[in-house]
Coordinates of C-alpha atoms and ligand atoms in Angstrom, one line a residue:
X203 CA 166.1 10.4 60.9
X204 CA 169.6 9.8 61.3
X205 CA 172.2 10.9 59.1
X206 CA 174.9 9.3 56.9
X207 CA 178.0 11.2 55.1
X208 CA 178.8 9.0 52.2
X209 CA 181.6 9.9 50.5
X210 CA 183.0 7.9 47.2
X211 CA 185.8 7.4 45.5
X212 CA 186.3 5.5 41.7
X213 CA 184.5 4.7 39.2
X214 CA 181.5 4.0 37.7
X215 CA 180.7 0.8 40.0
X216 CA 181.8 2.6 43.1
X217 CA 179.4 5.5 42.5
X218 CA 176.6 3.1 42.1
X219 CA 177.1 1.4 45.0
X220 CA 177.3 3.7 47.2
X221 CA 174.1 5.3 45.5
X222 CA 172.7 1.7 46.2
X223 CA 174.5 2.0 49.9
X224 CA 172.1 5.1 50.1
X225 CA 169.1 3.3 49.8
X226 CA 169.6 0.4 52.0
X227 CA 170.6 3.2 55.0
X228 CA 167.0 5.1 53.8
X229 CA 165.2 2.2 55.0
X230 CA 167.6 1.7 58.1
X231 CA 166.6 5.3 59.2
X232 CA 169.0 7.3 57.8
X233 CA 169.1 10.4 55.5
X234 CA 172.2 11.7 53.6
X235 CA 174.1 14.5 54.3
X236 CA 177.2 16.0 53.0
X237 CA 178.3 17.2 56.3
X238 CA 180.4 14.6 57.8
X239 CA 180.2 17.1 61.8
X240 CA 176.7 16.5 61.0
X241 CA 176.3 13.0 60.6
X242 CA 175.6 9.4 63.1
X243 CA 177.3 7.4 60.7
X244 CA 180.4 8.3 58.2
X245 CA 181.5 5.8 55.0
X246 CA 184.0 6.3 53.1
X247 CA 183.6 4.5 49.4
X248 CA 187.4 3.5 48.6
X249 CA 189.2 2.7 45.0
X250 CA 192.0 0.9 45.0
X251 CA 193.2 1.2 41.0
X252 CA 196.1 3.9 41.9
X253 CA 198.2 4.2 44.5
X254 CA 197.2 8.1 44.5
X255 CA 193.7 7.3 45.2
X256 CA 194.9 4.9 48.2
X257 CA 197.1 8.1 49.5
X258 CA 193.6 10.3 49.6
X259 CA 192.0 7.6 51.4
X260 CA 193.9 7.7 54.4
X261 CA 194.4 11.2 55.0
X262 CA 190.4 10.8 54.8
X263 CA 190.3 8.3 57.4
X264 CA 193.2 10.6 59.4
X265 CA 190.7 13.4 59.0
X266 CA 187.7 11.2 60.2
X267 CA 189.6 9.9 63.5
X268 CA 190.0 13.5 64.8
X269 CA 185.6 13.8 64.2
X270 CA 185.5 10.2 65.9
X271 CA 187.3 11.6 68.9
X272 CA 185.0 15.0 68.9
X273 CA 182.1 13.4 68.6
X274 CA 182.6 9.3 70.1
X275 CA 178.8 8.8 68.7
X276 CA 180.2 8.7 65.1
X277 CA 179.9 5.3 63.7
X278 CA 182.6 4.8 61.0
X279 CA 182.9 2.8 57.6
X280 CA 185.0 1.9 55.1
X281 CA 183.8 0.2 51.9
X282 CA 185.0 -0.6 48.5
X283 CA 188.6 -2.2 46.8
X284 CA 191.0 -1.2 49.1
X285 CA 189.6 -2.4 51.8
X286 CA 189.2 -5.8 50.2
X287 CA 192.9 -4.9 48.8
X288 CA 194.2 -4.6 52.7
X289 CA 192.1 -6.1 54.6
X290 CA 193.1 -6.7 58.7
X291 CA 196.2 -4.6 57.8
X292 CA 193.5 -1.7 57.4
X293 CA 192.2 -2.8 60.7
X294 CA 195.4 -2.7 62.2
X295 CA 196.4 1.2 60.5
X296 CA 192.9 2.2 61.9
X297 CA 191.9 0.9 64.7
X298 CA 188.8 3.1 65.4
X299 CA 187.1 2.5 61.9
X300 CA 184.1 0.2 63.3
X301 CA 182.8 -1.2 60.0
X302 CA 184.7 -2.6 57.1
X303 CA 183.6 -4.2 54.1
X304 CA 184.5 -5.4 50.8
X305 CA 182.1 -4.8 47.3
X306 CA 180.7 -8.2 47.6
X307 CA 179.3 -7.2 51.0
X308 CA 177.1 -4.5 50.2
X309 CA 173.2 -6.1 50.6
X310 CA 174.6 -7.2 54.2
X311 CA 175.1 -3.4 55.5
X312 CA 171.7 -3.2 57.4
X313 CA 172.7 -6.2 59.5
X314 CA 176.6 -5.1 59.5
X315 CA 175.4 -1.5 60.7
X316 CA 173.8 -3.3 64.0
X317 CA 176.8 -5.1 64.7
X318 CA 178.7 -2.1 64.1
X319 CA 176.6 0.0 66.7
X320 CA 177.3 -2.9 68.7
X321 CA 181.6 -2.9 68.5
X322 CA 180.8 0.9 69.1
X323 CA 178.8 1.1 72.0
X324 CA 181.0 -2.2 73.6
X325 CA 184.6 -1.1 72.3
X326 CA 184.3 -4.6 71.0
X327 CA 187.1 -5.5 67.7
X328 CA 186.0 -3.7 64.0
X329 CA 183.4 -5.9 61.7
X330 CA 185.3 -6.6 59.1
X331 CA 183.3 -8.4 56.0
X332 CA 186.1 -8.8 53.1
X333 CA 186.2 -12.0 50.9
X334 CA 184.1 -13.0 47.8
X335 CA 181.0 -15.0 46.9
X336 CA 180.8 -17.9 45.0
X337 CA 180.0 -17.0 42.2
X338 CA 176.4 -19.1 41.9
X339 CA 175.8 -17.8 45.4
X340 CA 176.0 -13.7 44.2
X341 CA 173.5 -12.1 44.8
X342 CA 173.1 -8.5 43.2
X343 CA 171.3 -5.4 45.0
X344 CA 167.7 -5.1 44.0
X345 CA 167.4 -1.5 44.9
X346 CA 166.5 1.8 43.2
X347 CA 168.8 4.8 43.4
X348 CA 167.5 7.8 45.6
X349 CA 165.4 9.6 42.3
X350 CA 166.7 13.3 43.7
X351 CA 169.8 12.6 42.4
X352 CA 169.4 12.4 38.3
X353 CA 165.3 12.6 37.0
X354 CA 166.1 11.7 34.0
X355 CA 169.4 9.5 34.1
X356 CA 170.3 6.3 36.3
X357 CA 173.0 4.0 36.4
X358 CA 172.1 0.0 36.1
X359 CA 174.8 -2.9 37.3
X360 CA 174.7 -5.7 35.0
X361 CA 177.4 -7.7 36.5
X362 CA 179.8 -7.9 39.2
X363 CA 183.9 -8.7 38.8
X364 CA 186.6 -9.5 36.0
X365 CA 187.4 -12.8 34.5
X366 CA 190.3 -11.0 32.6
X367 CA 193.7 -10.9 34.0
X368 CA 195.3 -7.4 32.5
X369 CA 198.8 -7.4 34.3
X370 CA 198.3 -3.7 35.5
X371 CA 195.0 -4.2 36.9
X372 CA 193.7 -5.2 40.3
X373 CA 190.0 -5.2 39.8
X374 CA 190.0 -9.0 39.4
X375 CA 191.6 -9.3 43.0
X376 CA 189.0 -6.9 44.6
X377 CA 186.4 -7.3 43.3
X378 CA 186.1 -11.1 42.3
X379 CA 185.3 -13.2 39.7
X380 CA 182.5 -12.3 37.0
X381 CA 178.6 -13.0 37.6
X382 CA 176.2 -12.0 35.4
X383 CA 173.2 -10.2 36.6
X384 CA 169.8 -12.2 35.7
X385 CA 168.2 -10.5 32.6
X386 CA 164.8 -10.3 34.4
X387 CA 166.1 -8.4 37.4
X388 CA 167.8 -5.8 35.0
X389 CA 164.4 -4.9 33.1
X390 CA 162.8 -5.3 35.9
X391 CA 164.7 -2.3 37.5
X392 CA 164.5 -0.4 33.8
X393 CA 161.0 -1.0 33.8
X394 CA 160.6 0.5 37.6
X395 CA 162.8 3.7 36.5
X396 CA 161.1 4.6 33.3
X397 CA 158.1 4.8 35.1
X398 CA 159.4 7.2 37.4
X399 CA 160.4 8.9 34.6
X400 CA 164.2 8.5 33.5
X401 CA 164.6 8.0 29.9
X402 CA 168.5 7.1 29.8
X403 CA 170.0 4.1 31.7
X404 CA 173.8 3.4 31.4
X405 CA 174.6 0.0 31.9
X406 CA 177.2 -0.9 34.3
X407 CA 180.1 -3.8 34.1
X408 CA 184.1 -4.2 34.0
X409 CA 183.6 -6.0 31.2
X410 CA 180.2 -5.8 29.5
X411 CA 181.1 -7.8 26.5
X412 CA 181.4 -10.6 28.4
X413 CA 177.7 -10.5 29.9
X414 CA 176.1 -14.2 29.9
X415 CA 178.9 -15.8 29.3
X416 CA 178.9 -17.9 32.4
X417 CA 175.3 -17.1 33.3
X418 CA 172.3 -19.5 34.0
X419 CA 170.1 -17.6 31.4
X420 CA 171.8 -17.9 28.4
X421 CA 171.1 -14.0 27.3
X422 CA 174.2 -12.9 26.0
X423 CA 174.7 -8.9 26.1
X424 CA 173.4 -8.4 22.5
X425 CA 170.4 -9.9 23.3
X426 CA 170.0 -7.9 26.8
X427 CA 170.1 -4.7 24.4
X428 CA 167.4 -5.9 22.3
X429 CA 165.3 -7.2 25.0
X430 CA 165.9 -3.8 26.6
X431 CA 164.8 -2.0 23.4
X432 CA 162.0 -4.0 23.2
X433 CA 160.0 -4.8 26.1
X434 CA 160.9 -1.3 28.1
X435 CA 159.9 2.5 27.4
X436 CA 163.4 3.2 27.9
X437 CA 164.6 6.6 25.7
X438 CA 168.4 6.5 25.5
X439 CA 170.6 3.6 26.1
X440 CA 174.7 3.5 27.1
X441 CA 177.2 1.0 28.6
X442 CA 180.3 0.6 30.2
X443 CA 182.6 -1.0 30.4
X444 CA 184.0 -2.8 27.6
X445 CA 186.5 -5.3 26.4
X446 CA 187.7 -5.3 22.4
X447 CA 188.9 -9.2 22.9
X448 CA 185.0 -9.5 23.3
X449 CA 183.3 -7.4 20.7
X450 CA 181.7 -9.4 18.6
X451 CA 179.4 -8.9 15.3
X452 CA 175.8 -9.1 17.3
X453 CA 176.8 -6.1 19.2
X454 CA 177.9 -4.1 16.0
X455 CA 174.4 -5.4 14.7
X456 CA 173.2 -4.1 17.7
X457 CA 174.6 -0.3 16.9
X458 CA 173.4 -0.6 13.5
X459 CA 170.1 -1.6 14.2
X460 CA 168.7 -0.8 17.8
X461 CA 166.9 2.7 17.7
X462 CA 167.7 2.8 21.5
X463 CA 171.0 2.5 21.9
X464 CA 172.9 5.8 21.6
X465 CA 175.6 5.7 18.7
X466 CA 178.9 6.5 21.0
X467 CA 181.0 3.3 22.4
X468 CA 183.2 3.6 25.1
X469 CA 186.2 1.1 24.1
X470 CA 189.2 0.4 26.2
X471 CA 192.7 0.4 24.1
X472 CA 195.1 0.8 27.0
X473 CA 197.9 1.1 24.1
X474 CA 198.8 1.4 20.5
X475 CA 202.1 -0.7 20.5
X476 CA 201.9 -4.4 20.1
X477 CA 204.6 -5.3 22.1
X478 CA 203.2 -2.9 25.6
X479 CA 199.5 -5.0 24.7
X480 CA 201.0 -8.3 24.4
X481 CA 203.2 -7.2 28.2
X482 CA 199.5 -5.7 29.3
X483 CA 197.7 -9.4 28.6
X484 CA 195.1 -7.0 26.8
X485 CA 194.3 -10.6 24.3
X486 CA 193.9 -8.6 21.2
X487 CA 196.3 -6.5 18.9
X488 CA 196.4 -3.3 17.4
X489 CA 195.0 -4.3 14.6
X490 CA 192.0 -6.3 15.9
X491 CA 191.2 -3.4 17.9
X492 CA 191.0 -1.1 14.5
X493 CA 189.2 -3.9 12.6
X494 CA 186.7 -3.2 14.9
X495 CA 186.8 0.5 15.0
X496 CA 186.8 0.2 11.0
X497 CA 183.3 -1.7 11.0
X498 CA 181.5 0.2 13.3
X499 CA 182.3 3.5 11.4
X500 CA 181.2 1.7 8.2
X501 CA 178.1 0.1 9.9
X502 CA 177.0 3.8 12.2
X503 CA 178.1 6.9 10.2
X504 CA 178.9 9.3 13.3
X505 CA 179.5 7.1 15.8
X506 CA 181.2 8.4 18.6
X507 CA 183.8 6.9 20.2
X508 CA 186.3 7.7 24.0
X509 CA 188.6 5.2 25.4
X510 CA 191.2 4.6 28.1
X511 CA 194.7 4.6 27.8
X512 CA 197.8 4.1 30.0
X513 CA 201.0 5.7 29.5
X514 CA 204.9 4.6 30.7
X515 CA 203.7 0.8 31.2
X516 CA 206.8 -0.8 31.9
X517 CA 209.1 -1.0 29.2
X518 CA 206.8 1.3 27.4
X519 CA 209.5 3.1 24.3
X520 CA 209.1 6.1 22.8
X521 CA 208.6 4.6 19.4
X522 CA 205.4 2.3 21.7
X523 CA 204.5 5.5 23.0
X524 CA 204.4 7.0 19.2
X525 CA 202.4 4.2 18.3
X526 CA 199.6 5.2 20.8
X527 CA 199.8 9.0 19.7
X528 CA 199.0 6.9 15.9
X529 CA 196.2 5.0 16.8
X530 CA 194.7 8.1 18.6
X531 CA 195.2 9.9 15.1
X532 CA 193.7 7.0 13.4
X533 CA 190.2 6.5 15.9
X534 CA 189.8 10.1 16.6
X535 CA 188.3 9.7 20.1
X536 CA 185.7 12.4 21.2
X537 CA 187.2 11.6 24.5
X538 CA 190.2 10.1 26.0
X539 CA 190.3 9.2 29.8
X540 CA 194.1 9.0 30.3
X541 CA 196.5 7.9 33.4
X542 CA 200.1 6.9 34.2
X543 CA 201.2 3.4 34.8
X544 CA 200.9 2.7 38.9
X545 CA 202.2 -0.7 40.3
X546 CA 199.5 -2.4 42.0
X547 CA 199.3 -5.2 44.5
X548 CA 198.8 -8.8 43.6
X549 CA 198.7 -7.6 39.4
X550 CA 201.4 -9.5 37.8
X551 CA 202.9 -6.2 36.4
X552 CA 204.4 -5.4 39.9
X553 CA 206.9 -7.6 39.4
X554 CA 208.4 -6.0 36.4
X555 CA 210.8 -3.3 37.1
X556 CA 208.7 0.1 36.4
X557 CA 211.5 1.4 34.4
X558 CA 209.6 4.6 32.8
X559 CA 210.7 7.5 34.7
X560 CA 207.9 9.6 36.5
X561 CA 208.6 13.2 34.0
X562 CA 208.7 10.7 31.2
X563 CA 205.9 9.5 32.1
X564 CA 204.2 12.6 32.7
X565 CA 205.5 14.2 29.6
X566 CA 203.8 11.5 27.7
X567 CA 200.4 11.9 29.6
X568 CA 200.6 16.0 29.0
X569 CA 201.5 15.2 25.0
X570 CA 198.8 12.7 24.5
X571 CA 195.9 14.7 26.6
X572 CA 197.1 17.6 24.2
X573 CA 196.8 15.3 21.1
X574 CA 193.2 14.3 22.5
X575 CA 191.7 17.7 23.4
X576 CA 192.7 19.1 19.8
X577 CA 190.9 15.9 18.3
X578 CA 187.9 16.8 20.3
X579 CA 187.9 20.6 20.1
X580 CA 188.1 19.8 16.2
X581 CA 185.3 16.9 16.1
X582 CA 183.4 19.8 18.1
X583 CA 184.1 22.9 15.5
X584 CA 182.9 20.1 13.1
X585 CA 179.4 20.0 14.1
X586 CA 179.0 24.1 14.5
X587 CA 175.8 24.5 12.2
X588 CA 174.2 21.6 12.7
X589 CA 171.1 20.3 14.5
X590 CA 171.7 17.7 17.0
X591 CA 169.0 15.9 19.3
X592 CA 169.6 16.9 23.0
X593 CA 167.8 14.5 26.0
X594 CA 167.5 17.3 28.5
X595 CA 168.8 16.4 31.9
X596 CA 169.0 19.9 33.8
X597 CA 168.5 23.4 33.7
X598 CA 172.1 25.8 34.1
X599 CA 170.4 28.8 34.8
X600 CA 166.5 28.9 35.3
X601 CA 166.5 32.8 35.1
X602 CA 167.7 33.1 31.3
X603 CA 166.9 29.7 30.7
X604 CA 169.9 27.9 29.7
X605 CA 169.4 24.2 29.8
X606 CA 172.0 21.1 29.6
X607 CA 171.7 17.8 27.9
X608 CA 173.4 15.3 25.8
X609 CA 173.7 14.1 21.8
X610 CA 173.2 10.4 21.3
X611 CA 177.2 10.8 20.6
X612 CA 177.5 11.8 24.5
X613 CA 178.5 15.9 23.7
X614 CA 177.5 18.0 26.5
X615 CA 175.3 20.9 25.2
X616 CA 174.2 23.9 27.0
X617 CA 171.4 26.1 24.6
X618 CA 169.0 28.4 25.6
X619 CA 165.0 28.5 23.3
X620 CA 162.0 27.1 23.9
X621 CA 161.2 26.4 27.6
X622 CA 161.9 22.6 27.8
X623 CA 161.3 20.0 30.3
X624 CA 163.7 17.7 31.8
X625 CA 163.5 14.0 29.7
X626 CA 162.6 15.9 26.9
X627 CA 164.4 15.1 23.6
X628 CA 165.0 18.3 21.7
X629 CA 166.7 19.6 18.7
X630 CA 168.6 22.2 19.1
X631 CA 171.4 24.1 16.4
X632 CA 174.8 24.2 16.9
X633 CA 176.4 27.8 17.2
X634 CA 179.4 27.4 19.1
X635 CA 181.8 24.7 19.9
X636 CA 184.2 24.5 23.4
X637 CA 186.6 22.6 24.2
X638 CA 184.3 19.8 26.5
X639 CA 181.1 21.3 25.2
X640 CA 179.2 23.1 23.1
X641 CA 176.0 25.3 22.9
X642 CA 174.0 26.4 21.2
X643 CA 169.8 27.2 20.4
X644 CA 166.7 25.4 20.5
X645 CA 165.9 25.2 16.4
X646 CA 162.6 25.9 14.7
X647 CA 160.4 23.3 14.4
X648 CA 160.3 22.9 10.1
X649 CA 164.0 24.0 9.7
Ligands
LIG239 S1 189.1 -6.1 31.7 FE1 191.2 -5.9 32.4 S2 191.4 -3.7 32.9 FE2 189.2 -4.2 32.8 S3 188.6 -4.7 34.9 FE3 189.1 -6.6 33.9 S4 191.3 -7.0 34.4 FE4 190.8 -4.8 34.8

């Protein structure tokens, strides 16, 4: 077997491709390894959303070029936003990259890797595949992920792209417009991963509210979670990524009525200032964005819930800033992933004047990631006692038998007990909460 080095930067939808990327080089002949000395072919997974990640990248590919020259053999890749972000200028930076491909190109990389053995072998120009599908000519990756990786857990793309135009964003612009996956390939792949066993599927999408909204099937995504509940053995059920502008009632129906889906909601705010949401093209206020909050906690008692916010957006106050530090008071988030504003190519923010200085901005990010670890150290120290259902996923230590798993609210638990087996769903009490976990012991079975 040959080997690949596949190494990924991103999110959610980057690490599934390139567990998708995996697969399709598995039945070219190739085996992963982590070793990039090691391997016939090297790709690099990129992410274009900060310029930061951009940076990395290319001290990657500076590190790569110096392998390429030690060992000519190498066949190198780069995949993912920024090469659709730069295109022939990346050809141009790197010149000995061979392969070069954009997310829309990803089912083409057995017939790209022969052509890219071919530029190798013949010093011929780099294959570059960038560009999107229409969207009625997508076609989504019917693969399974390589099962080493999570037994009990997988990751399931629903759709492809962005029909939204936030201002500080650039998924739209590298990685297209929206298409919905068919309903019947989805639980067809659920179907084919229960029965190897995984009892928790997270759904994937930029925008999962939106699912079916410009589909040929009509299932809208509250209807995909009931069709999921229904007609699969499927244990645990998750998403992400959503949009508030598209929450609507059926899915809060949907949380207060589908045994499968797991009570914690993963819910974008960006801000908690009118006026920065209005200047972010977010399409929903402050208010509609706690209207919804509001239900949900009246409709699920305990529902968890994280979210993503930027700070120093251009023009961003202190008082806007204050009002973010509110609304975080107000939700309570379990988690909050955080980040500060970073121009990007093609969004319409860049041409604003990114007037928040950098230790402004930073000061904000260190205040608010204070503000949300003591919310979720406290929501934590607020379940001590109690007995919470874990889905087992691995085992920490198999000599004194502490295990890992999950709540249906998404807290990591480690406890030690009973002898368990991953998949199972177990309950275990509370003793002791951390600050991104707790643990705690397997409880008796009538207490
Ligand atoms: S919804 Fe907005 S932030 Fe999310 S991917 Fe689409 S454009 Fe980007």
């Amino acid at each position: 077997m040959k080997k690949a080095y596949l190494k990924t930067y991103g999110c959610q939808m980057n690490e599934q491709d390139t567990r998708q990327m995996e697969t399709l080089l598995g039945q070219s002949g190739y085996a992963r390894t982590n070793d990039p000395l090691d391997a016939d072919f090297a790709l690099i997974n990129t992410c274009a959303v900060r310029e930061k990640a951009v940076h990395k990248i290319y001290s990657d590919l500076g590190r790569m070029r110096l392998i390429r020259e030690n060992n000519p053999n190498l066949l190198v890749g780069v995949a993912g936003c920024v090469v659709e972000q730069e295109k022939e200028a990346l050809v141009k930076r790197f010149p000995f990259v061979d392969l070069l491909f954009g997310p829309d190109h990803i089912r083409h990389l057995p017939e790209m890797l022969g052509k890219a053995e071919e530029r190798r072998d013949k010093q011929g120009p780099s294959v570059l595949h960038v560009g999107f599908d229409a969207r009625k000519d997508f076609q989504f990756v019917n693969v399974l992920p390589n099962p080493d990786e999570s037994p009990v857990k997988a990751f399931v793309n629903i759709q492809k792209g962005c029909d939204n135009i936030c201002s500080f964003c650039i998924v739209p612009f590298v990685r297209g417009r929206e298409v919905s996956r068919p309903a019947h390939e989805i639980l067809a792949e659920i179907k084919a991963l229960t029965e190897r066993g995984v009892k928790e599927v997270m759904l994937l999408g930029q925008n999962v509210n939106s699912y079916g909204f410009k589909s040929n099937d009509g299932v809208s995504f509250a209807e995909l979670l009931e069709r999921i509940a229904t007609q699969t053995n499927l244990s645990r059920l998750r998403f992400t990524s959503s949009h508030p502008k598209d929450v609507k009632d059926d899915l809060i129906d949907q949380y207060a009525n589908n045994p499968v889906l797991a009570p914690h909601f993963h819910l974008p705010v960006q801000a908690g200032s009118d006026a920065v949401l209005k200047a972010m093209r977010r399409q929903y206020s402050r208010d509609d964005y706690l209207r919804i909050i509001d239900s949900l906690k009246a409709r699920v008692p305990g529902i968890a819930f994280s979210t993503d916010i930027i700070v120093g957006f251009p023009g961003e106050s202190d008082a806007d800033f204050r009002q973010t530090l509110s609304l975080m008071e107000v939700v309570r988030y379990d988690l909050v992933y955080s980040f500060a504003y970073s121009p990007r190519p093609y969004t319409s923010a860049i041409k604003l004047a990114d007037d928040v200085p950098l230790e402004v901005k930073k000061a904000r990010l260190a205040e608010l990631q204070a503000l949300s670890d003591e919310h979720t150290l406290a929501i934590h120290e607020s379940v001590v006692g109690q007995i919470k259902e874990v889905l087992v996923e691995t085992c920490d230590d198999s000599d004194t038998l502490v295990y890992k798993g999950r709540t249906g609210c998404n807290k990591v638990v480690h406890f030690t007990g009973t002898p368990c087996a991953f998949g199972d769903r177990v309950r275990v009490i509370i003793k002791q909460a951390n600050p991104h976990s707790l643990f705690g012991e397997t409880a008796c079975p009538n207490s």
